CSV table of C-alpha atoms in Angstrom, one decimal:
chain,number,residue,atom,x,y,z
P,1,UNK,CA,0.6,-16.0,-37.7
P,2,UNK,CA,-1.3,-16.2,-34.5
P,3,UNK,CA,-1.3,-13.6,-31.7
P,4,UNK,CA,-3.3,-13.0,-28.8
P,5,UNK,CA,-5.3,-9.6,-27.9
P,6,UNK,CA,-7.2,-8.2,-25.3
P,7,UNK,CA,-10.9,-6.9,-25.8
P,8,UNK,CA,-12.1,-4.7,-23.5
P,9,UNK,CA,-16.2,-4.7,-23.8
P,10,UNK,CA,-18.9,-2.7,-21.6
P,11,UNK,CA,-18.4,-2.6,-17.8
P,12,UNK,CA,-14.4,-2.8,-18.0
P,13,UNK,CA,-14.9,-6.4,-18.4
P,14,UNK,CA,-12.3,-8.0,-20.4
P,15,UNK,CA,-11.4,-11.2,-22.2
P,16,UNK,CA,-8.7,-13.0,-24.7
P,17,UNK,CA,-9.2,-13.9,-28.0
P,18,UNK,CA,-6.5,-15.1,-30.6
P,19,UNK,CA,-5.9,-13.1,-33.7
P,20,UNK,CA,-4.8,-14.6,-37.2
P,21,UNK,CA,-5.0,-12.0,-39.4
P,22,UNK,CA,-1.6,-10.7,-41.1
P,23,UNK,CA,-2.3,-7.6,-40.1
P,24,UNK,CA,-2.0,-6.6,-36.5
P,25,UNK,CA,-5.0,-4.2,-35.1
P,26,UNK,CA,-4.5,-0.7,-33.3
P,27,UNK,CA,-5.5,-0.3,-29.9
P,28,UNK,CA,-9.0,1.0,-29.7
P,29,UNK,CA,-9.7,-0.8,-32.7
P,30,UNK,CA,-13.3,-2.5,-32.3
P,31,UNK,CA,-13.4,-6.3,-33.0
P,32,UNK,CA,-16.6,-8.9,-33.4
P,33,UNK,CA,-15.2,-11.7,-31.4
P,34,UNK,CA,-16.8,-15.3,-30.8
P,35,UNK,CA,-18.9,-15.3,-28.2
P,36,UNK,CA,-20.3,-18.7,-25.8
P,37,UNK,CA,-23.6,-18.4,-28.1
P,38,UNK,CA,-23.0,-16.1,-31.4
P,39,UNK,CA,-20.5,-12.6,-31.8
P,40,UNK,CA,-20.0,-9.7,-29.5
P,41,UNK,CA,-18.1,-6.5,-29.8
P,42,UNK,CA,-15.2,-5.0,-28.0
P,43,UNK,CA,-12.7,-3.0,-28.5
P,44,UNK,CA,-8.6,-4.0,-28.4
P,45,UNK,CA,-6.9,-3.3,-25.6
P,46,UNK,CA,-4.0,-4.8,-25.4
P,47,UNK,CA,-1.5,-6.8,-28.3
P,48,UNK,CA,1.8,-8.0,-28.2
P,49,UNK,CA,4.0,-8.8,-25.2
P,50,UNK,CA,1.8,-6.4,-22.8
P,51,UNK,CA,-1.4,-8.9,-24.0
P,52,UNK,CA,0.4,-12.2,-23.4
P,53,UNK,CA,1.4,-11.2,-19.7
P,54,UNK,CA,-1.7,-10.1,-18.8
P,55,UNK,CA,-3.1,-13.5,-19.7
P,56,UNK,CA,-0.8,-15.4,-18.3
P,57,UNK,CA,-1.5,-13.6,-14.7
P,58,UNK,CA,-4.9,-13.9,-15.3
P,59,UNK,CA,-4.3,-17.9,-16.2
P,60,UNK,CA,-2.9,-18.9,-13.1
P,61,UNK,CA,0.9,-17.7,-14.1
P,62,UNK,CA,1.7,-20.4,-17.1
P,63,UNK,CA,4.4,-20.2,-19.7
P,64,UNK,CA,4.4,-17.4,-22.0
P,65,UNK,CA,4.8,-20.1,-24.9
P,66,UNK,CA,1.7,-22.1,-23.9
P,67,UNK,CA,-1.0,-18.6,-23.4
P,68,UNK,CA,-1.8,-18.8,-27.1
P,69,UNK,CA,-2.5,-22.4,-26.7
P,70,UNK,CA,-5.1,-21.6,-23.6
P,71,UNK,CA,-6.9,-19.0,-25.5
P,72,UNK,CA,-9.2,-20.2,-27.8
P,73,UNK,CA,-11.8,-18.0,-29.1
P,74,UNK,CA,-11.2,-16.7,-32.5
P,75,UNK,CA,-11.7,-12.7,-33.4
P,76,UNK,CA,-14.1,-13.1,-36.8
P,77,UNK,CA,-13.2,-10.0,-37.8
P,78,UNK,CA,-12.4,-6.1,-38.0
P,79,UNK,CA,-16.1,-4.6,-37.4
P,80,UNK,CA,-17.2,-1.9,-39.5
P,81,UNK,CA,-18.7,1.5,-38.7
P,82,UNK,CA,-22.0,0.0,-38.6
P,83,UNK,CA,-21.9,-3.2,-36.5
P,84,UNK,CA,-20.1,0.3,-34.4
P,85,UNK,CA,-23.6,2.2,-34.5
P,86,UNK,CA,-25.3,-0.5,-33.8
P,87,UNK,CA,-23.5,-1.4,-30.3
P,88,UNK,CA,-24.2,2.4,-29.9
P,89,UNK,CA,-28.2,1.4,-29.8
P,90,UNK,CA,-28.3,-1.9,-28.1
P,91,UNK,CA,-26.0,0.0,-25.0
P,92,UNK,CA,-29.1,2.9,-25.2
P,93,UNK,CA,-31.2,0.3,-24.8
P,94,UNK,CA,-30.1,-0.9,-22.0
P,95,UNK,CA,-30.9,1.6,-19.7
P,96,UNK,CA,-34.9,0.6,-20.5
P,97,UNK,CA,-34.1,-3.1,-19.9
P,98,UNK,CA,-32.2,-2.0,-16.4
P,99,UNK,CA,-35.3,0.1,-15.1
P,100,UNK,CA,-37.7,-2.9,-17.1
P,101,UNK,CA,-35.8,-5.7,-14.4
P,102,UNK,CA,-35.8,-3.2,-11.3
P,103,UNK,CA,-39.9,-3.0,-11.8
P,104,UNK,CA,-40.2,-6.4,-12.2
P,105,UNK,CA,-38.1,-7.3,-9.0
P,106,UNK,CA,-40.1,-4.7,-7.1
P,107,UNK,CA,-43.7,-6.6,-8.2
P,108,UNK,CA,-41.5,-10.5,-7.2
P,109,UNK,CA,-40.7,-8.6,-3.9
P,110,UNK,CA,-37.3,-9.9,-4.1
P,111,UNK,CA,-34.3,-8.5,-1.8
P,112,UNK,CA,-31.8,-7.4,-4.7
P,113,UNK,CA,-30.7,-4.0,-6.9
P,114,UNK,CA,-30.1,-4.3,-10.6
P,115,UNK,CA,-27.2,-2.0,-11.6
P,116,UNK,CA,-26.6,-3.3,-15.0
P,117,UNK,CA,-27.7,-4.4,-18.4
P,118,UNK,CA,-25.5,-5.7,-20.8
P,119,UNK,CA,-26.5,-7.1,-24.0
P,120,UNK,CA,-24.6,-9.2,-27.1
P,121,UNK,CA,-24.8,-7.6,-30.5
P,122,UNK,CA,-25.9,-9.9,-32.2
P,123,UNK,CA,-28.5,-9.5,-29.6
P,124,UNK,CA,-29.1,-13.1,-28.8
P,125,UNK,CA,-28.8,-12.5,-24.6
P,126,UNK,CA,-29.2,-10.2,-22.4
P,127,UNK,CA,-26.9,-10.3,-19.1
P,128,UNK,CA,-28.1,-8.1,-16.0
P,129,UNK,CA,-25.6,-7.8,-12.8
P,130,UNK,CA,-27.3,-7.0,-9.3
P,131,UNK,CA,-26.5,-7.2,-5.5
P,132,UNK,CA,-27.9,-8.6,-2.9
P,133,UNK,CA,-26.9,-9.0,0.6
P,134,UNK,CA,-28.0,-12.9,0.6
P,135,UNK,CA,-29.2,-15.9,-2.1
P,136,UNK,CA,-32.1,-15.1,-3.9
P,137,UNK,CA,-34.2,-17.5,-5.4
P,138,UNK,CA,-35.4,-15.1,-9.1
P,139,UNK,CA,-36.1,-18.2,-11.1
P,140,UNK,CA,-40.1,-17.3,-11.2
P,141,UNK,CA,-38.3,-13.4,-11.9
P,142,UNK,CA,-36.1,-15.0,-15.2
P,143,UNK,CA,-39.6,-16.8,-16.8
P,144,UNK,CA,-41.3,-13.1,-16.1
P,145,UNK,CA,-38.4,-11.2,-18.3
P,146,UNK,CA,-37.9,-13.8,-20.9
P,147,UNK,CA,-41.3,-13.4,-21.9
P,148,UNK,CA,-41.0,-9.9,-22.0
P,149,UNK,CA,-37.3,-9.4,-24.0
P,150,UNK,CA,-37.8,-12.2,-25.6
P,151,UNK,CA,-34.2,-13.3,-25.4
P,152,UNK,CA,-32.0,-16.2,-23.4
P,153,UNK,CA,-31.3,-14.1,-20.5
P,154,UNK,CA,-28.8,-14.3,-17.7
P,155,UNK,CA,-28.8,-12.8,-14.5
P,156,UNK,CA,-25.7,-12.4,-12.5
P,157,UNK,CA,-24.8,-11.8,-9.0
P,158,UNK,CA,-21.5,-9.3,-8.3
P,159,UNK,CA,-20.0,-7.9,-5.3
P,160,UNK,CA,-19.5,-4.1,-4.8
P,161,UNK,CA,-16.9,-4.0,-5.6
P,162,UNK,CA,-17.8,-5.3,-8.9
P,163,UNK,CA,-20.5,-3.2,-9.3
P,164,UNK,CA,-18.0,-0.2,-8.4
P,165,UNK,CA,-15.9,-1.4,-11.3
P,166,UNK,CA,-19.1,-1.5,-13.9
P,167,UNK,CA,-20.6,2.0,-12.8
P,168,UNK,CA,-17.1,3.5,-12.8
P,169,UNK,CA,-17.0,7.3,-11.2
P,170,UNK,CA,-15.5,10.1,-9.3
P,171,UNK,CA,-13.1,9.1,-5.6
P,172,UNK,CA,-12.4,11.1,-2.9
P,173,UNK,CA,-9.2,12.1,-4.4
P,174,UNK,CA,-11.1,14.0,-7.5
P,175,UNK,CA,-9.6,11.0,-10.4
P,176,UNK,CA,-11.9,8.1,-11.6
P,177,UNK,CA,-12.1,4.7,-9.8
P,178,UNK,CA,-8.7,2.8,-9.6
P,179,UNK,CA,-10.7,-0.4,-9.8
P,180,UNK,CA,-12.7,1.3,-13.2
P,181,UNK,CA,-9.5,3.2,-15.0
P,182,UNK,CA,-6.4,0.8,-14.2
P,183,UNK,CA,-6.1,-1.5,-11.8
P,184,UNK,CA,-6.5,-5.3,-13.4
P,185,UNK,CA,-8.0,-7.1,-10.9
P,186,UNK,CA,-9.6,-6.7,-7.4
P,187,UNK,CA,-8.0,-8.6,-4.6
P,188,UNK,CA,-9.6,-8.6,-1.0
P,189,UNK,CA,-8.4,-5.8,1.1
P,190,UNK,CA,-8.7,-6.1,5.3
P,191,UNK,CA,-7.9,-4.3,8.3
P,192,UNK,CA,-4.4,-5.4,8.7
P,193,UNK,CA,-3.5,-3.1,5.4
P,194,UNK,CA,-4.8,0.0,6.7
P,195,UNK,CA,-2.5,-1.5,10.0
P,196,UNK,CA,0.6,-1.9,8.4
P,197,UNK,CA,0.2,2.1,6.9
P,198,UNK,CA,-0.4,3.2,10.5
P,199,UNK,CA,-3.9,4.9,9.2
P,200,UNK,CA,-7.2,5.7,11.1
P,201,UNK,CA,-9.2,3.0,11.3
P,202,UNK,CA,-12.6,4.5,11.1
P,203,UNK,CA,-14.4,3.5,8.4
P,204,UNK,CA,-15.7,6.7,6.6
P,205,UNK,CA,-12.1,7.5,6.7
P,206,UNK,CA,-10.4,3.9,4.8
P,207,UNK,CA,-13.9,3.5,3.1
P,208,UNK,CA,-14.8,4.1,-0.7
P,209,UNK,CA,-18.2,4.9,-2.5
P,210,UNK,CA,-18.8,1.4,-2.5
P,211,UNK,CA,-19.1,0.4,1.4
P,212,UNK,CA,-15.6,-1.2,1.4
P,213,UNK,CA,-11.9,-0.8,2.2
P,214,UNK,CA,-10.0,1.3,-0.6
P,215,UNK,CA,-8.3,-0.5,-3.3
P,216,UNK,CA,-5.6,2.1,-3.0
P,217,UNK,CA,-4.9,0.7,0.0
P,218,UNK,CA,-3.4,-2.4,-1.1
P,219,UNK,CA,-1.9,-1.2,-3.9
P,220,UNK,CA,0.2,1.2,-1.9
P,221,UNK,CA,0.6,-2.1,1.1
P,222,UNK,CA,4.1,-3.5,-0.7
P,223,UNK,CA,5.6,0.0,-0.5
P,224,UNK,CA,4.8,0.0,2.8
P,225,UNK,CA,5.5,-3.5,3.7
P,226,UNK,CA,8.9,-3.2,1.8
P,227,UNK,CA,10.3,0.4,3.1
P,228,UNK,CA,9.7,-0.8,7.3
P,229,UNK,CA,12.3,-4.1,6.5
P,230,UNK,CA,15.0,-1.2,7.1
P,231,UNK,CA,13.4,-0.2,10.8
P,232,UNK,CA,13.4,-1.7,13.9
P,233,UNK,CA,10.0,-2.7,15.0
P,234,UNK,CA,8.5,-0.3,17.0
P,235,UNK,CA,8.6,-1.4,20.7
P,236,UNK,CA,11.6,-3.7,20.6
P,237,UNK,CA,14.5,-2.3,22.7
P,238,UNK,CA,17.9,-1.0,20.9
P,239,UNK,CA,21.5,-1.0,22.6
P,240,UNK,CA,22.6,2.5,21.6
P,241,UNK,CA,25.4,4.5,22.3
P,242,UNK,CA,23.5,6.5,25.4
P,243,UNK,CA,22.5,2.8,25.9
P,244,UNK,CA,19.2,0.7,26.3
P,245,UNK,CA,16.0,2.7,24.0
P,246,UNK,CA,12.6,1.7,22.8
P,247,UNK,CA,11.1,2.4,19.6
P,248,UNK,CA,8.3,4.7,19.2
P,249,UNK,CA,7.7,5.9,16.5
P,250,UNK,CA,9.4,5.1,12.8
P,251,UNK,CA,9.2,7.6,9.9
P,252,UNK,CA,9.7,5.9,6.6
P,253,UNK,CA,9.5,9.5,4.7
P,254,UNK,CA,12.4,10.7,6.2
P,255,UNK,CA,14.3,7.8,7.3
P,256,UNK,CA,13.4,8.9,10.9
P,257,UNK,CA,13.1,6.6,14.4
P,258,UNK,CA,11.9,8.2,17.4
P,259,UNK,CA,13.7,6.4,20.5
P,260,UNK,CA,13.4,6.7,24.5
P,261,UNK,CA,14.8,5.8,27.2
P,262,UNK,CA,14.1,6.8,30.8
P,263,UNK,CA,17.5,7.9,31.9
P,264,UNK,CA,17.8,10.5,28.3
P,265,UNK,CA,14.0,10.8,28.2
P,266,UNK,CA,13.2,11.5,24.1
P,267,UNK,CA,15.0,12.1,20.8
P,268,UNK,CA,14.8,11.3,16.6
P,269,UNK,CA,17.4,9.8,14.5
P,270,UNK,CA,17.9,9.6,11.4
P,271,UNK,CA,18.4,5.5,10.9
P,272,UNK,CA,22.0,6.0,9.2
P,273,UNK,CA,23.3,7.4,12.5
P,274,UNK,CA,20.9,4.8,14.8
P,275,UNK,CA,23.0,2.0,13.0
P,276,UNK,CA,26.0,3.5,13.1
P,277,UNK,CA,25.7,4.0,17.2
P,278,UNK,CA,25.0,0.1,17.3
P,279,UNK,CA,27.4,-0.5,15.2
P,280,UNK,CA,29.8,1.3,17.8
P,281,UNK,CA,31.3,3.6,15.0
P,282,UNK,CA,29.3,6.6,15.7
P,283,UNK,CA,29.8,9.0,19.4
P,284,UNK,CA,27.3,9.8,21.3
P,285,UNK,CA,25.2,12.4,20.8
P,286,UNK,CA,25.1,15.7,23.4
P,287,UNK,CA,23.8,15.3,26.0
P,288,UNK,CA,20.9,17.9,26.5
P,289,UNK,CA,21.7,21.1,27.7
P,290,UNK,CA,21.4,21.6,32.0
P,291,UNK,CA,21.7,25.0,34.1
P,292,UNK,CA,25.9,25.7,34.9
P,293,UNK,CA,26.6,25.5,38.1
P,294,UNK,CA,29.8,28.8,37.5
P,295,UNK,CA,27.7,31.9,37.3
P,296,UNK,CA,28.6,33.1,33.6
P,297,UNK,CA,30.2,36.6,33.4
P,298,UNK,CA,27.5,37.8,30.9
P,299,UNK,CA,24.8,37.3,33.7
P,300,UNK,CA,26.7,38.6,36.8
P,301,UNK,CA,25.2,38.6,40.1
P,302,UNK,CA,23.1,41.5,41.0
P,303,UNK,CA,24.3,44.0,43.8
P,304,UNK,CA,23.0,43.9,47.2
P,305,UNK,CA,20.6,46.8,48.3
P,306,UNK,CA,21.6,48.9,50.7
P,307,UNK,CA,19.2,48.8,52.4
P,308,UNK,CA,18.3,45.3,53.4
P,309,UNK,CA,21.9,43.7,54.3
P,310,UNK,CA,21.6,40.1,54.1
P,311,UNK,CA,24.7,39.6,56.2
P,312,UNK,CA,23.6,41.9,59.4
P,313,UNK,CA,20.2,40.6,59.6
P,314,UNK,CA,21.8,36.7,60.1
P,315,UNK,CA,23.9,38.0,63.1
P,316,UNK,CA,21.5,40.2,65.1
P,317,UNK,CA,19.5,37.0,65.1
P,318,UNK,CA,22.5,34.8,66.1
P,319,UNK,CA,23.3,37.5,69.1
P,320,UNK,CA,20.1,37.5,69.9
P,321,UNK,CA,20.2,33.4,70.0
P,322,UNK,CA,23.2,33.8,72.7
P,323,UNK,CA,21.3,36.0,75.1
P,324,UNK,CA,20.4,34.3,78.6
P,325,UNK,CA,17.2,34.1,78.8
P,326,UNK,CA,17.1,34.5,83.1
P,327,UNK,CA,18.2,38.0,82.5
P,328,UNK,CA,18.1,41.8,81.2
P,329,UNK,CA,21.6,42.3,81.0
P,330,UNK,CA,24.6,42.6,79.0
P,331,UNK,CA,25.4,39.5,77.3
P,332,UNK,CA,28.4,38.1,78.9
P,333,UNK,CA,32.2,39.4,77.8
P,334,UNK,CA,30.3,42.5,76.9
């Protein structure tokens, strides 16, 4: 019986292999597998239907029945404790190999940074991972390093995200990087993803330790896109129970919409009620409280003060206006 299993190597590197032994392995079991030139040691990270689905996703979405045919490399055998000890010794030597490679890079004055080194289990190959802002001619460096390590050497350029995935670390959320823990593949993240989520476009707030946009933005993006489809677009003018109103903002977590009209001002309404108003089912919302013209019993008018009556003063003013200007006699009709 042939089964497909997923094997994880150092730096979260994943590959798929065929398992031909009747007894299936268990998760995290060490196994010796075939590689391009020789053998390598890894640990089982997925098997069964989970490994089949992951393999089908990585090769372009082929049918699950065709997956075992597309996987060509085999699992040689289960790893023994001696094999695991040999792999641990090689991992301990990788730090010194990385330091030696960095010294040679400085000696050749190359604009590149060696980020990680990985020995193959049979010690037939050493892979050096580096980052650089541009293309680097490292042919002289490869000849120099091959004379130092005396093995097949490969220099592989990776990006900032891949470097963070290999080295791992703790993000601002207090947990391990998503790319190094559970994220199956690294997808490109652009500013449009942050705009759809109404996040601040300040790079220091939406960038990860690698200097690129946070991987979790892409993970949550589909949720925001699907949730916003239930709401009207911001800036659109709607005909509601109170008239024409413009959509100012939407709250996908509380199902609320902020509307504004020239006559009634700004109001916040639930999405369900907004739909009922547009359909003509819900009555218009109550008008805003306005000062009443009729005095209420709770607030009676204060009594006029006898020292300064209002009407007598007005009467005296009227009488003064009726007096003729030409004489000092009494007014007519007195």
